[in-house]
Amino acid sequence: MSHVIEIEKAKVEQFSARIMEDYGNTLRGAMLYIGDQLGLFKALADGEWVTLEELAQKTGYNPRYLREWLGSMATGNYVSYDPPSKRYRLPPEFVPVLADEDSPYFAGGIIQLSVPFVSMAPRVIEAFRNGGGCPEEAFPLETWEGMERMTMPWYKHYLVQHWIPSLDGVKAKLETGGSVLDFGCGSGLAAITIAQAFPEARVFGCDFHGPSIERARANAEAAGVGDRVRFEVSDSDALVGQKFDFVTTFVVIHDATDPQQMMADLRQSTADDGTYLMVELNLSEELHENMNLFGRVMYPQSTLYCMTCSLSHGGAGIGAFMGENRARRMAEAAGFKRFRKVPSDKPALPALFELRP
């Protein structure tokens, strides 16, 4: 006996409209990318009303393209539009998010990452069919610039001001010449920030990704700490035998090919009276606990980057959704005796796990 499912036409139409909306949001992501890359949001950051012609004169860009871009931004409620005067304005409340790179709310990094991540979809399809994944070297180089800009607000506004003081005894050690290892340092912003804040500390950063280490060295020179921060291309097994007072990873473990072995290596690199700060995304292993904005963002990103990079090397493929319970289990298996999730009143920020031998 066949089972007949009754379908409500109104719900079909409602869902059809939602697909159209999502399609528009996806394409609008490309428009945001264009606005960020061309400095259009910064050109509008003064909050003044401008005509198309005035914006074209100010930026030097093609007016026809600007008109269509402004239409995308106005219909998407990113800029305001005044029909009688045909003028446009970026609301002042949007400036910290779209135009001010020193703001804790700056989103230029995630805007920049949307295009390289979406561009990997055809290769990820092949991994669905055949296994494996997309290795880091398959991604456009600007991926790493986007990641640098995405995490930049953490280091500018939270690392020294809030995160390090929340850890037991770490600030005092850094003030008196303690040693620091930032593993998976990327372009080096965390290590550089620590070196700037703690002139006595000895800071070392490493990453397996050669182009990122080149960026890190250039960033350190530009920040005036090139002589106090050392960066090297290496993996965690190359650290065996070295001990550090303070070890950090910033959203690194869940991407790893062998995260458990990496944590074991980092345990060996943590001094007996030292601290390992594992910063991970504030997400859960359980799907039902991720039914929120952050989950809607991170499941796609995990599919297009985090998980597929690990699986491309035959790895564990944890993906972005490590969660506190799994982090605790992995810490214990790696030989850490103490594990604490640092309390936070900002759920949008990453989770801080304080691990000690």
mmCIF file of C-alpha atoms in Angstrom:
data_model
loop_
_atom_site.group_PDB
_atom_site.id
_atom_site.type_symbol
_atom_site.label_atom_id
_atom_site.label_comp_id
_atom_site.label_asym_id
_atom_site.label_seq_id
_atom_site.Cartn_x
_atom_site.Cartn_y
_atom_site.Cartn_z
ATOM 1 C CA MET A 1 0.000 0.000 0.000
ATOM 2 C CA SER A 2 1.577 3.232 -1.105
ATOM 3 C CA HIS A 3 1.796 6.099 1.346
ATOM 4 C CA VAL A 4 0.566 9.419 -0.005
ATOM 5 C CA ILE A 5 2.165 12.542 1.435
ATOM 6 C CA GLU A 6 0.065 15.635 1.230
ATOM 7 C CA ILE A 7 2.003 18.737 0.290
ATOM 8 C CA GLU A 8 0.892 22.207 1.291
ATOM 9 C CA LYS A 9 1.252 24.520 -1.688
ATOM 10 C CA ALA A 10 1.855 27.550 0.516
ATOM 11 C CA LYS A 11 4.867 25.855 2.111
ATOM 12 C CA VAL A 12 6.233 24.909 -1.307
ATOM 13 C CA GLU A 13 5.979 28.497 -2.447
ATOM 14 C CA GLN A 14 7.506 29.754 0.780
ATOM 15 C CA PHE A 15 10.454 27.391 0.445
ATOM 16 C CA SER A 16 10.857 28.283 -3.232
ATOM 17 C CA ALA A 17 11.179 31.936 -2.216
ATOM 18 C CA ARG A 18 13.721 30.961 0.435
ATOM 19 C CA ILE A 19 15.873 29.233 -2.217
ATOM 20 C CA MET A 20 15.739 32.371 -4.320
ATOM 21 C CA GLU A 21 16.785 34.399 -1.287
ATOM 22 C CA ASP A 22 19.691 32.050 -0.545
ATOM 23 C CA TYR A 23 20.788 32.198 -4.174
ATOM 24 C CA GLY A 24 20.783 35.980 -4.013
ATOM 25 C CA ASN A 25 22.738 35.889 -0.738
ATOM 26 C CA THR A 26 25.351 33.636 -2.329
ATOM 27 C CA LEU A 27 25.833 35.987 -5.267
ATOM 28 C CA ARG A 28 25.742 38.995 -2.948
ATOM 29 C CA GLY A 29 28.717 37.416 -1.187
ATOM 30 C CA ALA A 30 30.648 38.004 -4.406
ATOM 31 C CA MET A 31 29.497 41.607 -4.391
ATOM 32 C CA LEU A 32 30.710 42.014 -0.813
ATOM 33 C CA TYR A 33 34.028 40.504 -1.900
ATOM 34 C CA ILE A 34 34.282 43.043 -4.714
ATOM 35 C CA GLY A 35 33.427 45.895 -2.360
ATOM 36 C CA ASP A 36 36.046 44.769 0.148
ATOM 37 C CA GLN A 37 38.788 44.140 -2.399
ATOM 38 C CA LEU A 38 38.230 47.429 -4.236
ATOM 39 C CA GLY A 39 37.990 49.488 -1.050
ATOM 40 C CA LEU A 40 34.456 50.602 -1.835
ATOM 41 C CA PHE A 41 33.258 50.237 1.748
ATOM 42 C CA LYS A 42 36.172 52.358 2.924
ATOM 43 C CA ALA A 43 35.292 54.949 0.272
ATOM 44 C CA LEU A 44 31.799 55.115 1.794
ATOM 45 C CA ALA A 45 32.974 55.004 5.414
ATOM 46 C CA ASP A 46 32.568 58.744 6.046
ATOM 47 C CA GLY A 47 28.792 58.269 6.232
ATOM 48 C CA GLU A 48 28.060 60.989 3.691
ATOM 49 C CA TRP A 49 25.387 60.674 1.001
ATOM 50 C CA VAL A 50 26.988 60.336 -2.472
ATOM 51 C CA THR A 51 25.749 60.077 -6.036
ATOM 52 C CA LEU A 52 26.983 57.418 -8.418
ATOM 53 C CA GLU A 53 29.035 60.038 -10.233
ATOM 54 C CA GLU A 54 30.634 61.269 -7.003
ATOM 55 C CA LEU A 55 31.615 57.725 -5.992
ATOM 56 C CA ALA A 56 33.025 57.087 -9.472
ATOM 57 C CA GLN A 57 35.079 60.275 -9.254
ATOM 58 C CA LYS A 58 36.269 59.421 -5.750
ATOM 59 C CA THR A 59 37.330 55.859 -6.583
ATOM 60 C CA GLY A 60 38.232 56.065 -10.262
ATOM 61 C CA TYR A 61 36.129 52.978 -11.017
ATOM 62 C CA ASN A 62 33.811 52.393 -13.974
ATOM 63 C CA PRO A 63 30.425 54.082 -13.270
ATOM 64 C CA ARG A 64 28.401 51.372 -15.002
ATOM 65 C CA TYR A 65 29.871 48.670 -12.780
ATOM 66 C CA LEU A 66 29.486 50.870 -9.709
ATOM 67 C CA ARG A 67 25.785 51.399 -10.470
ATOM 68 C CA GLU A 68 25.107 47.675 -10.544
ATOM 69 C CA TRP A 69 27.204 47.097 -7.436
ATOM 70 C CA LEU A 70 25.368 49.844 -5.579
ATOM 71 C CA GLY A 71 22.085 48.278 -6.676
ATOM 72 C CA SER A 72 23.239 44.978 -5.158
ATOM 73 C CA MET A 73 24.160 46.706 -1.916
ATOM 74 C CA ALA A 74 20.969 48.780 -1.737
ATOM 75 C CA THR A 75 18.576 45.887 -2.415
ATOM 76 C CA GLY A 76 20.519 43.809 0.104
ATOM 77 C CA ASN A 77 20.198 46.591 2.711
ATOM 78 C CA TYR A 78 23.952 47.115 2.967
ATOM 79 C CA VAL A 79 23.716 50.727 1.823
ATOM 80 C CA SER A 80 20.826 53.180 2.095
ATOM 81 C CA TYR A 81 19.324 54.721 -1.034
ATOM 82 C CA ASP A 82 17.413 57.990 -1.399
ATOM 83 C CA PRO A 83 15.306 57.836 -4.620
ATOM 84 C CA PRO A 84 14.605 61.592 -5.071
ATOM 85 C CA SER A 85 18.278 62.556 -5.004
ATOM 86 C CA LYS A 86 19.601 59.174 -6.291
ATOM 87 C CA ARG A 87 22.191 59.175 -3.538
ATOM 88 C CA TYR A 88 23.712 56.341 -1.519
ATOM 89 C CA ARG A 89 25.041 56.088 2.021
ATOM 90 C CA LEU A 90 26.766 53.439 4.132
ATOM 91 C CA PRO A 91 25.077 53.505 7.586
ATOM 92 C CA PRO A 92 27.623 54.430 10.292
ATOM 93 C CA GLU A 93 26.743 51.272 12.249
ATOM 94 C CA PHE A 94 28.011 49.174 9.327
ATOM 95 C CA VAL A 95 31.412 50.877 9.130
ATOM 96 C CA PRO A 96 33.035 48.903 12.019
ATOM 97 C CA VAL A 97 32.028 45.667 10.289
ATOM 98 C CA LEU A 98 32.803 46.485 6.656
ATOM 99 C CA ALA A 99 35.444 49.215 6.604
ATOM 100 C CA ASP A 100 37.377 49.591 9.871
ATOM 101 C CA GLU A 101 40.193 47.028 10.036
ATOM 102 C CA ASP A 102 40.985 48.047 13.619
ATOM 103 C CA SER A 103 37.466 47.235 14.825
ATOM 104 C CA PRO A 104 36.730 44.085 16.868
ATOM 105 C CA TYR A 105 33.730 43.573 14.561
ATOM 106 C CA PHE A 106 35.664 43.788 11.285
ATOM 107 C CA ALA A 107 34.436 41.095 8.857
ATOM 108 C CA GLY A 108 36.682 41.678 5.846
ATOM 109 C CA GLY A 109 38.406 38.344 6.398
ATOM 110 C CA ILE A 110 35.290 36.220 6.193
ATOM 111 C CA ILE A 111 34.082 38.254 3.228
ATOM 112 C CA GLN A 112 37.383 37.576 1.483
ATOM 113 C CA LEU A 113 37.298 33.841 2.290
ATOM 114 C CA SER A 114 33.862 33.297 0.766
ATOM 115 C CA VAL A 115 35.121 33.365 -2.822
ATOM 116 C CA PRO A 116 38.096 30.946 -2.506
ATOM 117 C CA PHE A 117 36.023 28.562 -0.390
ATOM 118 C CA VAL A 118 33.073 28.476 -2.796
ATOM 119 C CA SER A 119 35.489 28.081 -5.725
ATOM 120 C CA MET A 120 36.561 24.695 -4.285
ATOM 121 C CA ALA A 121 33.069 23.179 -4.599
ATOM 122 C CA PRO A 122 33.797 21.314 -7.885
ATOM 123 C CA ARG A 123 36.847 19.642 -6.329
ATOM 124 C CA VAL A 124 34.906 18.774 -3.180
ATOM 125 C CA ILE A 125 32.291 17.083 -5.398
ATOM 126 C CA GLU A 126 35.027 14.746 -6.625
ATOM 127 C CA ALA A 127 35.894 13.941 -3.011
ATOM 128 C CA PHE A 128 32.224 13.080 -2.323
ATOM 129 C CA ARG A 129 32.445 10.570 -5.159
ATOM 130 C CA ASN A 130 35.936 9.195 -4.710
ATOM 131 C CA GLY A 131 37.058 10.026 -1.175
ATOM 132 C CA GLY A 132 40.110 12.072 -0.327
ATOM 133 C CA GLY A 133 39.824 15.821 -0.330
ATOM 134 C CA CYS A 134 41.335 19.160 -1.273
ATOM 135 C CA PRO A 135 44.836 19.771 0.133
ATOM 136 C CA GLU A 136 45.851 23.205 1.328
ATOM 137 C CA GLU A 137 47.988 23.837 -1.740
ATOM 138 C CA ALA A 138 44.882 23.496 -3.949
ATOM 139 C CA PHE A 139 43.371 26.650 -2.457
ATOM 140 C CA PRO A 140 44.128 30.104 -3.883
ATOM 141 C CA LEU A 141 46.955 31.862 -2.016
ATOM 142 C CA GLU A 142 44.603 34.636 -0.955
ATOM 143 C CA THR A 143 42.900 32.076 1.301
ATOM 144 C CA TRP A 144 45.678 32.623 3.819
ATOM 145 C CA GLU A 145 45.373 36.410 3.608
ATOM 146 C CA GLY A 146 41.664 36.007 4.302
ATOM 147 C CA MET A 147 42.377 33.820 7.325
ATOM 148 C CA GLU A 148 44.856 36.392 8.607
ATOM 149 C CA ARG A 149 42.256 39.135 8.329
ATOM 150 C CA MET A 150 39.511 36.913 9.804
ATOM 151 C CA THR A 151 41.442 36.181 13.018
ATOM 152 C CA MET A 152 43.094 39.617 13.274
ATOM 153 C CA PRO A 153 40.395 41.068 15.596
ATOM 154 C CA TRP A 154 41.008 38.227 18.082
ATOM 155 C CA TYR A 155 44.662 39.129 18.451
ATOM 156 C CA LYS A 156 44.154 42.900 18.413
ATOM 157 C CA HIS A 157 41.361 43.009 20.970
ATOM 158 C CA TYR A 158 41.304 39.827 23.068
ATOM 159 C CA LEU A 159 44.564 37.842 23.177
ATOM 160 C CA VAL A 160 46.602 40.128 25.440
ATOM 161 C CA GLN A 161 43.734 42.086 26.985
ATOM 162 C CA HIS A 162 41.544 39.128 28.040
ATOM 163 C CA TRP A 163 42.713 35.654 27.043
ATOM 164 C CA ILE A 164 46.243 35.528 28.493
ATOM 165 C CA PRO A 165 45.214 37.169 31.821
ATOM 166 C CA SER A 166 42.475 34.519 32.165
ATOM 167 C CA LEU A 167 45.096 31.737 32.282
ATOM 168 C CA ASP A 168 46.757 30.674 35.525
ATOM 169 C CA GLY A 169 50.223 32.226 35.848
ATOM 170 C CA VAL A 170 50.884 32.712 32.134
ATOM 171 C CA LYS A 171 51.019 36.514 32.116
ATOM 172 C CA ALA A 172 53.629 36.572 34.896
ATOM 173 C CA LYS A 173 55.839 34.078 33.055
ATOM 174 C CA LEU A 174 55.706 36.057 29.820
ATOM 175 C CA GLU A 175 56.586 39.269 31.670
ATOM 176 C CA THR A 176 59.731 37.643 33.065
ATOM 177 C CA GLY A 177 61.125 36.090 29.885
ATOM 178 C CA GLY A 178 59.091 32.926 29.389
ATOM 179 C CA SER A 179 59.225 30.964 26.138
ATOM 180 C CA VAL A 180 56.289 30.773 23.734
ATOM 181 C CA LEU A 181 55.437 28.365 20.924
ATOM 182 C CA ASP A 182 52.571 29.249 18.574
ATOM 183 C CA PHE A 183 52.076 26.058 16.586
ATOM 184 C CA GLY A 184 50.275 26.381 13.252
ATOM 185 C CA CYS A 185 51.072 30.087 13.450
ATOM 186 C CA GLY A 186 49.891 30.968 9.936
ATOM 187 C CA SER A 187 50.965 34.510 9.127
ATOM 188 C CA GLY A 188 52.204 35.036 12.665
ATOM 189 C CA LEU A 189 49.788 37.608 14.060
ATOM 190 C CA ALA A 190 49.343 35.894 17.442
ATOM 191 C CA ALA A 191 53.089 35.412 17.970
ATOM 192 C CA ILE A 192 53.779 38.996 16.901
ATOM 193 C CA THR A 193 51.095 40.347 19.251
ATOM 194 C CA ILE A 194 52.598 38.415 22.176
ATOM 195 C CA ALA A 195 56.104 39.643 21.325
ATOM 196 C CA GLN A 196 54.891 43.253 21.215
ATOM 197 C CA ALA A 197 53.096 42.961 24.561
ATOM 198 C CA PHE A 198 55.852 41.028 26.366
ATOM 199 C CA PRO A 199 59.286 42.299 25.282
ATOM 200 C CA GLU A 200 61.097 39.854 27.583
ATOM 201 C CA ALA A 201 59.371 36.762 26.169
ATOM 202 C CA ARG A 202 61.091 34.467 23.678
ATOM 203 C CA VAL A 203 58.590 33.739 20.917
ATOM 204 C CA PHE A 204 58.698 31.000 18.305
ATOM 205 C CA GLY A 205 56.129 30.237 15.596
ATOM 206 C CA CYS A 206 55.948 27.335 13.194
ATOM 207 C CA ASP A 207 53.653 26.146 10.427
ATOM 208 C CA PHE A 208 53.938 23.514 7.708
ATOM 209 C CA HIS A 209 52.698 26.031 5.098
ATOM 210 C CA GLY A 210 55.708 27.755 3.541
ATOM 211 C CA PRO A 211 53.911 30.787 2.053
ATOM 212 C CA SER A 212 52.362 31.548 5.456
ATOM 213 C CA ILE A 213 55.778 31.527 7.129
ATOM 214 C CA GLU A 214 57.029 33.970 4.502
ATOM 215 C CA ARG A 215 54.084 36.256 5.342
ATOM 216 C CA ALA A 216 54.794 35.810 9.071
ATOM 217 C CA ARG A 217 58.413 36.904 8.710
ATOM 218 C CA ALA A 218 57.381 39.943 6.656
ATOM 219 C CA ASN A 219 54.666 40.811 9.185
ATOM 220 C CA ALA A 220 57.168 40.565 12.061
ATOM 221 C CA GLU A 221 59.594 42.898 10.306
ATOM 222 C CA ALA A 222 56.801 45.379 9.581
ATOM 223 C CA ALA A 223 55.747 45.259 13.251
ATOM 224 C CA GLY A 224 59.302 45.909 14.442
ATOM 225 C CA VAL A 225 59.774 42.543 16.182
ATOM 226 C CA GLY A 226 61.618 40.659 13.441
ATOM 227 C CA ASP A 227 64.595 40.187 15.777
ATOM 228 C CA ARG A 228 62.497 38.805 18.634
ATOM 229 C CA VAL A 229 60.168 36.329 16.914
ATOM 230 C CA ARG A 230 61.503 33.291 15.074
ATOM 231 C CA PHE A 231 59.379 31.563 12.441
ATOM 232 C CA GLU A 232 60.096 28.193 10.845
ATOM 233 C CA VAL A 233 58.434 25.758 8.468
ATOM 234 C CA SER A 234 57.915 22.572 10.493
ATOM 235 C CA ASP A 235 55.353 20.094 11.775
ATOM 236 C CA SER A 236 54.717 19.051 15.370
ATOM 237 C CA ASP A 237 57.046 16.031 15.284
ATOM 238 C CA ALA A 238 59.986 18.380 14.605
ATOM 239 C CA LEU A 239 59.447 19.975 18.023
ATOM 240 C CA VAL A 240 60.204 16.859 20.065
ATOM 241 C CA GLY A 241 62.830 17.609 22.693
ATOM 242 C CA GLN A 242 62.007 21.329 22.949
ATOM 243 C CA LYS A 243 60.085 22.685 25.943
ATOM 244 C CA PHE A 244 58.071 25.904 26.135
ATOM 245 C CA ASP A 245 56.386 27.705 29.028
ATOM 246 C CA PHE A 246 53.385 28.670 26.919
ATOM 247 C CA VAL A 247 52.141 26.709 23.901
ATOM 248 C CA THR A 248 49.261 27.902 21.728
ATOM 249 C CA THR A 249 47.210 26.671 18.797
ATOM 250 C CA PHE A 250 44.550 28.889 17.272
ATOM 251 C CA VAL A 251 41.880 26.810 15.453
ATOM 252 C CA VAL A 252 44.542 24.343 14.302
ATOM 253 C CA ILE A 253 43.815 20.968 15.917
ATOM 254 C CA HIS A 254 40.500 20.259 14.180
ATOM 255 C CA ASP A 255 42.153 20.772 10.758
ATOM 256 C CA ALA A 256 45.017 18.368 11.442
ATOM 257 C CA THR A 257 45.672 15.122 9.615
ATOM 258 C CA ASP A 258 46.438 13.340 12.919
ATOM 259 C CA PRO A 259 45.105 15.640 15.639
ATOM 260 C CA GLN A 260 45.680 13.156 18.458
ATOM 261 C CA GLN A 261 49.365 12.727 17.588
ATOM 262 C CA MET A 262 49.712 16.482 17.191
ATOM 263 C CA MET A 263 48.347 17.010 20.696
ATOM 264 C CA ALA A 264 50.700 14.342 22.050
ATOM 265 C CA ASP A 265 53.630 16.164 20.421
ATOM 266 C CA LEU A 266 52.435 19.464 21.897
ATOM 267 C CA ARG A 267 52.181 17.816 25.318
ATOM 268 C CA GLN A 268 55.839 16.869 24.994
ATOM 269 C CA SER A 269 56.645 20.455 24.036
ATOM 270 C CA THR A 270 54.835 21.915 27.060
ATOM 271 C CA ALA A 271 57.080 22.429 30.080
ATOM 272 C CA ASP A 272 56.073 20.485 33.194
ATOM 273 C CA ASP A 273 54.902 23.726 34.826
ATOM 274 C CA GLY A 274 53.717 25.207 31.518
ATOM 275 C CA THR A 275 50.353 25.829 29.882
ATOM 276 C CA TYR A 276 48.916 24.851 26.531
ATOM 277 C CA LEU A 277 46.120 27.126 25.259
ATOM 278 C CA MET A 278 44.024 25.322 22.658
ATOM 279 C CA VAL A 279 41.701 27.778 20.937
ATOM 280 C CA GLU A 280 38.941 26.100 18.952
ATOM 281 C CA LEU A 281 35.609 27.119 17.484
ATOM 282 C CA ASN A 282 32.813 27.426 20.021
ATOM 283 C CA LEU A 283 30.781 24.566 18.572
ATOM 284 C CA SER A 284 29.479 21.172 19.648
ATOM 285 C CA GLU A 285 29.922 17.608 18.444
ATOM 286 C CA GLU A 286 26.128 17.344 18.525
ATOM 287 C CA LEU A 287 24.194 18.655 15.530
ATOM 288 C CA HIS A 288 21.169 19.709 17.557
ATOM 289 C CA GLU A 289 23.376 22.018 19.651
ATOM 290 C CA ASN A 290 24.586 23.794 16.507
ATOM 291 C CA MET A 291 21.162 24.782 15.166
ATOM 292 C CA ASN A 292 22.071 28.458 15.199
ATOM 293 C CA LEU A 293 23.783 31.142 13.111
ATOM 294 C CA PHE A 294 27.282 29.857 13.845
ATOM 295 C CA GLY A 295 26.295 26.332 12.855
ATOM 296 C CA ARG A 296 24.772 27.574 9.599
ATOM 297 C CA VAL A 297 28.063 29.266 8.783
ATOM 298 C CA MET A 298 30.476 26.593 9.922
ATOM 299 C CA TYR A 299 29.015 23.377 8.460
ATOM 300 C CA PRO A 300 29.551 24.739 4.927
ATOM 301 C CA GLN A 301 32.999 26.094 5.807
ATOM 302 C CA SER A 302 33.979 22.793 7.404
ATOM 303 C CA THR A 303 32.904 20.915 4.265
ATOM 304 C CA LEU A 304 34.729 23.281 1.908
ATOM 305 C CA TYR A 305 37.912 23.650 3.974
ATOM 306 C CA CYS A 306 38.451 22.209 7.476
ATOM 307 C CA MET A 307 37.339 18.630 6.914
ATOM 308 C CA THR A 308 38.424 18.241 3.300
ATOM 309 C CA CYS A 309 41.989 19.440 3.980
ATOM 310 C CA SER A 310 42.448 16.773 6.648
ATOM 311 C CA LEU A 311 40.849 14.034 4.551
ATOM 312 C CA SER A 312 43.051 14.957 1.570
ATOM 313 C CA HIS A 313 46.019 13.575 3.552
ATOM 314 C CA GLY A 314 44.129 10.497 4.736
ATOM 315 C CA GLY A 315 43.520 12.228 8.048
ATOM 316 C CA ALA A 316 40.903 12.134 10.791
ATOM 317 C CA GLY A 317 38.669 14.744 9.149
ATOM 318 C CA ILE A 318 37.270 16.054 12.447
ATOM 319 C CA GLY A 319 36.055 19.239 10.817
ATOM 320 C CA ALA A 320 35.101 22.402 12.652
ATOM 321 C CA PHE A 321 32.800 20.716 15.181
ATOM 322 C CA MET A 322 35.338 19.395 17.687
ATOM 323 C CA GLY A 323 33.425 20.484 20.785
ATOM 324 C CA GLU A 324 34.446 20.604 24.431
ATOM 325 C CA ASN A 325 33.854 16.933 25.232
ATOM 326 C CA ARG A 326 36.019 15.640 22.387
ATOM 327 C CA ALA A 327 38.697 18.234 23.197
ATOM 328 C CA ARG A 328 38.736 16.973 26.786
ATOM 329 C CA ARG A 329 39.040 13.330 25.708
ATOM 330 C CA MET A 330 41.877 14.132 23.316
ATOM 331 C CA ALA A 331 43.690 16.168 25.981
ATOM 332 C CA GLU A 332 43.560 13.272 28.430
ATOM 333 C CA ALA A 333 44.770 10.809 25.782
ATOM 334 C CA ALA A 334 47.657 13.156 24.954
ATOM 335 C CA GLY A 335 48.805 13.110 28.580
ATOM 336 C CA PHE A 336 47.483 16.402 29.913
ATOM 337 C CA LYS A 337 46.310 16.109 33.505
ATOM 338 C CA ARG A 338 44.295 19.315 33.738
ATOM 339 C CA PHE A 339 41.688 20.621 31.326
ATOM 340 C CA ARG A 340 39.526 23.709 31.749
ATOM 341 C CA LYS A 341 37.235 25.606 29.418
ATOM 342 C CA VAL A 342 37.806 29.271 30.187
ATOM 343 C CA PRO A 343 34.464 30.955 30.951
ATOM 344 C CA SER A 344 33.350 33.602 28.463
ATOM 345 C CA ASP A 345 30.361 35.886 28.153
ATOM 346 C CA LYS A 346 30.906 36.250 24.381
ATOM 347 C CA PRO A 347 29.578 33.095 22.663
ATOM 348 C CA ALA A 348 30.508 34.407 19.209
ATOM 349 C CA LEU A 349 34.192 34.216 20.131
ATOM 350 C CA PRO A 350 36.142 30.935 19.976
ATOM 351 C CA ALA A 351 36.370 28.515 22.890
ATOM 352 C CA LEU A 352 39.503 28.662 25.067
ATOM 353 C CA PHE A 353 40.723 25.370 26.531
ATOM 354 C CA GLU A 354 43.476 25.633 29.170
ATOM 355 C CA LEU A 355 45.533 22.422 29.321
ATOM 356 C CA ARG A 356 48.306 21.703 31.802
ATOM 357 C CA PRO A 357 50.572 18.657 32.334
#
